[in-house]
PDB file of C-alpha atoms in Angstrom:
ATOM      1  CA  ALA S 186       5.639  -4.552   2.307  1.00 83.00           C
ATOM      2  CA  ALA S 187       5.007  -5.652  -1.026  1.00 85.00           C
ATOM      3  CA  ARG S 188       1.093  -5.617  -0.091  1.00 90.00           C
ATOM      4  CA  LEU S 189       1.455  -2.535   0.482  1.00 92.00           C
ATOM      5  CA  VAL S 190       3.410  -1.759  -2.677  1.00 92.00           C
ATOM      6  CA  SER S 191       1.044  -3.337  -5.142  1.00 93.00           C
ATOM      7  CA  ILE S 192      -2.520  -1.490  -3.210  1.00 95.00           C
ATOM      8  CA  GLY S 193      -0.683   1.915  -3.287  1.00 93.00           C
ATOM      9  CA  GLN S 194      -0.126   1.647  -7.529  1.00 94.00           C
ATOM     10  CA  GLN S 195      -3.729   0.745  -7.653  1.00 96.00           C
ATOM     11  CA  MET S 196      -4.729   4.008  -5.622  1.00 95.00           C
ATOM     12  CA  THR S 197      -2.549   5.989  -7.179  1.00 94.00           C
ATOM     13  CA  THR S 198      -4.121   4.568 -11.250  1.00 95.00           C
ATOM     14  CA  TRP S 199      -8.155   5.520 -10.001  1.00 96.00           C
ATOM     15  CA  SER S 200      -6.566   8.536  -8.331  1.00 94.00           C
ATOM     16  CA  GLY S 201      -4.929  10.085 -11.333  1.00 93.00           C
ATOM     17  CA  GLU S 202      -8.397   9.256 -13.832  1.00 94.00           C
ATOM     18  CA  LEU S 203     -10.049  10.808 -11.350  1.00 94.00           C
ATOM     19  CA  GLY S 204      -7.958  13.456 -11.549  1.00 90.00           C
ATOM     20  CA  LEU S 205      -7.654  14.119  -7.969  1.00 90.00           C
ATOM     21  CA  GLU S 206      -5.134  16.153  -5.867  1.00 87.00           C
ATOM     22  CA  HIS S 207      -1.737  15.200  -5.796  1.00 80.00           C
ATOM     23  CA  HIS S 208      -2.463  11.870  -7.329  1.00 78.00           C
ATOM     24  CA  GLY S 209       0.889  11.906  -9.832  1.00 80.00           C
ATOM     25  CA  GLY S 210       3.387  12.068  -6.647  1.00 82.00           C
ATOM     26  CA  GLY S 211       2.003   8.273  -5.442  1.00 89.00           C
ATOM     27  CA  VAL S 212      -0.457   7.632  -3.239  1.00 92.00           C
ATOM     28  CA  HIS S 213       0.191   5.116  -0.370  1.00 91.00           C
ATOM     29  CA  LEU S 214      -1.404   3.934   2.748  1.00 92.00           C
ATOM     30  CA  ASP S 215       0.329   4.743   5.686  1.00 89.00           C
ATOM     31  CA  LEU S 216      -0.496   2.130   8.576  1.00 89.00           C
ATOM     32  CA  ASP S 217       2.167   3.771  11.030  1.00 88.00           C
ATOM     33  CA  HIS S 218      -0.808   7.153  11.234  1.00 87.00           C
ATOM     34  CA  LEU S 219      -3.457   5.442   9.175  1.00 88.00           C
ATOM     35  CA  THR S 220      -4.544   6.925   7.054  1.00 89.00           C
ATOM     36  CA  VAL S 221      -3.610   7.498   2.947  1.00 92.00           C
ATOM     37  CA  THR S 222      -0.137   9.192   2.334  1.00 89.00           C
ATOM     38  CA  LEU S 223      -0.083  11.080  -0.812  1.00 88.00           C
ATOM     39  CA  GLY S 224       3.326  12.639  -2.694  1.00 83.00           C
ATOM     40  CA  THR S 225       4.688  15.729  -3.959  1.00 75.00           C
ATOM     41  CA  GLY S 226       7.737  15.370  -5.530  1.00 73.00           C
ATOM     42  CA  LYS S 227       9.340  16.854  -2.450  1.00 78.00           C
ATOM     43  CA  ASP S 228       7.778  15.111   0.540  1.00 80.00           C
ATOM     44  CA  ALA S 229       4.988  13.274   1.465  1.00 83.00           C
ATOM     45  CA  VAL S 230       1.697  15.012   2.798  1.00 84.00           C
ATOM     46  CA  SER S 231      -1.279  12.821   4.238  1.00 85.00           C
ATOM     47  CA  LEU S 232      -4.356  13.261   3.570  1.00 84.00           C
ATOM     48  CA  SER S 233      -5.509  15.294   6.214  1.00 84.00           C
ATOM     49  CA  ARG S 234      -3.270  17.902   5.079  1.00 86.00           C
ATOM     50  CA  ILE S 235      -4.785  18.206   1.506  1.00 83.00           C
ATOM     51  CA  GLY S 236      -7.484  20.320  -1.358  1.00 77.00           C
ATOM     52  CA  SER S 237     -11.105  19.634  -0.264  1.00 85.00           C
ATOM     53  CA  ALA S 238     -14.210  17.353   0.466  1.00 88.00           C
ATOM     54  CA  GLY S 239     -13.947  15.553  -2.686  1.00 89.00           C
ATOM     55  CA  ASN S 240     -10.515  14.891  -2.945  1.00 90.00           C
ATOM     56  CA  TRP S 241     -10.591  13.067   0.920  1.00 92.00           C
ATOM     57  CA  ILE S 242     -14.158  11.000   0.086  1.00 94.00           C
ATOM     58  CA  ALA S 243     -12.296  10.529  -3.492  1.00 94.00           C
ATOM     59  CA  TYR S 244      -9.542   9.596  -2.352  1.00 94.00           C
ATOM     60  CA  HIS S 245     -11.276   7.015   1.081  1.00 94.00           C
ATOM     61  CA  VAL S 246     -13.282   5.098  -1.472  1.00 97.00           C
ATOM     62  CA  VAL S 247     -10.070   4.350  -3.916  1.00 96.00           C
ATOM     63  CA  ALA S 248      -8.325   2.985  -0.738  1.00 96.00           C
ATOM     64  CA  HIS S 249     -11.227   0.909   0.098  1.00 97.00           C
ATOM     65  CA  LEU S 250     -11.602   0.130  -3.195  1.00 98.00           C
ATOM     66  CA  ALA S 251      -8.235  -1.095  -3.785  1.00 97.00           C
ATOM     67  CA  LEU S 252      -7.983  -2.856  -0.126  1.00 97.00           C
ATOM     68  CA  HIS S 253     -10.911  -5.038  -1.665  1.00 97.00           C
ATOM     69  CA  ARG S 254      -9.781  -5.868  -4.992  1.00 97.00           C
ATOM     70  CA  TYR S 255      -5.945  -6.596  -3.520  1.00 97.00           C
ATOM     71  CA  PHE S 256      -8.400  -8.915  -1.026  1.00 97.00           C
ATOM     72  CA  VAL S 257     -10.901 -10.563  -3.964  1.00 97.00           C
ATOM     73  CA  ARG S 258      -7.671 -11.237  -6.151  1.00 96.00           C
ATOM     74  CA  GLN S 259      -6.039 -13.012  -3.445  1.00 95.00           C
ATOM     75  CA  ASN S 260      -9.146 -14.572  -1.734  1.00 96.00           C
ATOM     76  CA  ARG S 261      -8.492 -13.062   1.443  1.00 95.00           C
ATOM     77  CA  PRO S 262     -10.619 -14.065   4.141  1.00 95.00           C
ATOM     78  CA  VAL S 263     -12.181 -10.345   4.925  1.00 95.00           C
ATOM     79  CA  PRO S 264     -15.982 -10.041   4.450  1.00 95.00           C
ATOM     80  CA  ARG S 265     -16.535  -8.538   0.110  1.00 96.00           C
ATOM     81  CA  ILE S 266     -19.039  -5.809   1.399  1.00 96.00           C
ATOM     82  CA  LEU S 267     -18.727  -2.346   1.451  1.00 97.00           C
ATOM     83  CA  ILE S 268     -20.944   0.305   2.682  1.00 96.00           C
ATOM     84  CA  LEU S 269     -20.679   4.179   1.925  1.00 95.00           C
ATOM     85  CA  ASP S 270     -23.142   6.934   2.624  1.00 93.00           C
ATOM     86  CA  GLN S 271     -23.444   9.828   0.392  1.00 92.00           C
ATOM     87  CA  PRO S 272     -20.699   9.551  -1.145  1.00 93.00           C
ATOM     88  CA  SER S 273     -21.733  12.219  -2.845  1.00 91.00           C
ATOM     89  CA  GLN S 274     -22.817  14.835  -0.683  1.00 89.00           C
ATOM     90  CA  ALA S 275     -19.052  16.850  -1.093  1.00 87.00           C
ATOM     91  CA  TRP S 276     -19.603  18.047  -3.924  1.00 85.00           C
ATOM     92  CA  TYR S 277     -23.885  17.710  -3.638  1.00 79.00           C
ATOM     93  CA  PRO S 278     -23.587  19.992  -0.733  1.00 66.00           C
ATOM     94  CA  ALA S 279     -27.635  21.540   0.625  1.00 59.00           C
ATOM     95  CA  ALA S 280     -26.925  24.940  -0.188  1.00 48.00           C
ATOM     96  CA  ALA S 281     -26.280  25.040  -3.605  1.00 46.00           C
ATOM     97  CA  GLY S 282     -27.751  28.149  -5.477  1.00 47.00           C
ATOM     98  CA  GLU S 283     -28.596  29.302  -8.954  1.00 46.00           C
ATOM     99  CA  ASP S 284     -25.366  30.650  -9.461  1.00 47.00           C
ATOM    100  CA  ASP S 285     -23.336  27.238  -8.638  1.00 52.00           C
ATOM    101  CA  GLN S 286     -24.429  26.588 -12.024  1.00 52.00           C
ATOM    102  CA  GLN S 287     -21.339  25.925 -13.996  1.00 51.00           C
ATOM    103  CA  GLU S 288     -19.956  24.956 -10.927  1.00 53.00           C
ATOM    104  CA  SER S 289     -22.856  22.516 -10.128  1.00 77.00           C
ATOM    105  CA  LEU S 290     -22.298  20.388 -13.573  1.00 78.00           C
ATOM    106  CA  LEU S 291     -18.229  19.843 -12.714  1.00 78.00           C
ATOM    107  CA  ASP S 292     -19.430  18.962  -9.331  1.00 82.00           C
ATOM    108  CA  ARG S 293     -21.974  15.960 -11.250  1.00 84.00           C
ATOM    109  CA  GLN S 294     -18.755  15.093 -13.633  1.00 88.00           C
ATOM    110  CA  ALA S 295     -17.251  15.030 -10.117  1.00 90.00           C
ATOM    111  CA  SER S 296     -19.326  11.926  -9.001  1.00 91.00           C
ATOM    112  CA  GLU S 297     -20.708  10.685 -11.969  1.00 93.00           C
ATOM    113  CA  GLU S 298     -16.812   9.709 -12.439  1.00 95.00           C
ATOM    114  CA  LEU S 299     -16.678   8.596  -8.743  1.00 96.00           C
ATOM    115  CA  PHE S 300     -19.181   5.896  -9.045  1.00 96.00           C
ATOM    116  CA  ALA S 301     -18.364   5.465 -12.417  1.00 97.00           C
ATOM    117  CA  LEU S 302     -14.951   4.351 -10.815  1.00 97.00           C
ATOM    118  CA  ILE S 303     -17.294   1.949  -7.808  1.00 97.00           C
ATOM    119  CA  HIS S 304     -18.902   0.713 -10.875  1.00 97.00           C
ATOM    120  CA  SER S 305     -15.755  -0.270 -12.476  1.00 97.00           C
ATOM    121  CA  ALA S 306     -14.718  -1.905  -9.562  1.00 97.00           C
ATOM    122  CA  VAL S 307     -17.621  -3.776  -8.391  1.00 97.00           C
ATOM    123  CA  ARG S 308     -17.634  -5.209 -12.941  1.00 96.00           C
ATOM    124  CA  GLU S 309     -14.107  -5.987 -12.071  1.00 97.00           C
ATOM    125  CA  LEU S 310     -14.863  -8.153  -8.908  1.00 97.00           C
ATOM    126  CA  ALA S 311     -17.976  -9.968  -9.592  1.00 95.00           C
ATOM    127  CA  PRO S 312     -19.660 -11.647  -8.148  1.00 96.00           C
ATOM    128  CA  ASP S 313     -16.794 -11.937  -4.981  1.00 97.00           C
ATOM    129  CA  PHE S 314     -17.537  -8.853  -3.945  1.00 97.00           C
ATOM    130  CA  GLN S 315     -20.677  -6.393  -3.924  1.00 96.00           C
ATOM    131  CA  VAL S 316     -20.830  -2.549  -2.922  1.00 96.00           C
ATOM    132  CA  ILE S 317     -24.116  -0.885  -1.027  1.00 94.00           C
ATOM    133  CA  VAL S 318     -24.711   3.062  -1.415  1.00 94.00           C
ATOM    134  CA  CYS S 319     -26.532   4.867   0.240  1.00 90.00           C
ATOM    135  CA  ASP S 320     -27.434   8.429  -1.408  1.00 88.00           C
ATOM    136  CA  HIS S 321     -29.630  11.413  -2.956  1.00 84.00           C
ATOM    137  CA  VAL S 322     -27.995  11.159  -6.191  1.00 86.00           C
ATOM    138  CA  ASN S 323     -29.744  10.121  -8.892  1.00 86.00           C
ATOM    139  CA  LEU S 324     -27.691  10.164 -11.932  1.00 89.00           C
ATOM    140  CA  PRO S 325     -29.295   9.709 -15.200  1.00 89.00           C
ATOM    141  CA  ALA S 326     -26.182   7.912 -17.370  1.00 92.00           C
ATOM    142  CA  PRO S 327     -27.690   4.261 -18.155  1.00 95.00           C
ATOM    143  CA  TRP S 328     -25.461   2.210 -15.809  1.00 95.00           C
ATOM    144  CA  PHE S 329     -26.118   4.520 -12.976  1.00 94.00           C
ATOM    145  CA  GLN S 330     -30.202   3.130 -13.451  1.00 93.00           C
ATOM    146  CA  GLU S 331     -28.510   0.172 -13.907  1.00 93.00           C
ATOM    147  CA  SER S 332     -27.437   0.087 -10.696  1.00 92.00           C
ATOM    148  CA  ILE S 333     -30.372   0.611  -8.731  1.00 90.00           C
ATOM    149  CA  VAL S 334     -32.307  -1.899  -6.191  1.00 87.00           C
ATOM    150  CA  GLN S 335     -34.458  -0.202  -3.928  1.00 84.00           C
ATOM    151  CA  ASN S 336     -34.907   3.847  -4.834  1.00 82.00           C
ATOM    152  CA  TRP S 337     -36.598   5.176  -0.361  1.00 80.00           C
ATOM    153  CA  ARG S 338     -38.047   8.177  -2.438  1.00 76.00           C
ATOM    154  CA  ASN S 339     -41.928   9.313  -2.622  1.00 78.00           C
ATOM    155  CA  GLY S 340     -42.508   8.216   0.483  1.00 75.00           C
ATOM    156  CA  GLY S 341     -40.057   4.666   0.500  1.00 77.00           C
ATOM    157  CA  ARG S 342     -37.884   3.736   3.081  1.00 79.00           C
ATOM    158  CA  LEU S 343     -34.971   1.904   4.163  1.00 78.00           C
ATOM    159  CA  VAL S 344     -37.055   0.715   7.438  1.00 83.00           C
ATOM    160  CA  PRO S 345     -41.474   0.728   6.257  1.00 80.00           C
ATOM    161  CA  GLN S 346     -43.401   2.146   7.968  1.00 82.00           C
ATOM    162  CA  GLU S 347     -45.151  -1.215   8.573  1.00 87.00           C
ATOM    163  CA  TRP S 348     -42.144  -2.231  10.974  1.00 91.00           C
ATOM    164  CA  ILE S 349     -42.695   1.077  13.493  1.00 90.00           C
ATOM    165  CA  ASP S 350     -46.164   0.287  13.958  1.00 91.00           C
TER     166      ASP S 350
END
């Protein structure tokens, strides 16, 4: 229980920094139901009962980062790698129109804040933790650009054609 309190405190801090729904009432992992639970001041609400896909993705990332932070700091025998596939997907749906310009600015801000949190956690725990992100988003922030190891645009691919041939 004490370990989960520490992890929940970190989740609460990060969810507050991201401005996620219900972050102020405390965030913790519910091991009985294997979910993230949020305090609302009146009761606890499971992640499945709140907000948007943006909240769901961000809370999952926050939970993973908090767990990995705990494992690294306690020198636990857990693989020190997290692989995320398209965490920006909630903010960049496939069919965004021209009328969504204001919303897309907010979406870009939310996704950039999530990536900044990931970047910050990796820097804090370096060299003992690595995050690999596969995503289409390409933010102009210098720290983001410096973090790109491989860009699979313009014909580049994860699995090169010569491997297939």
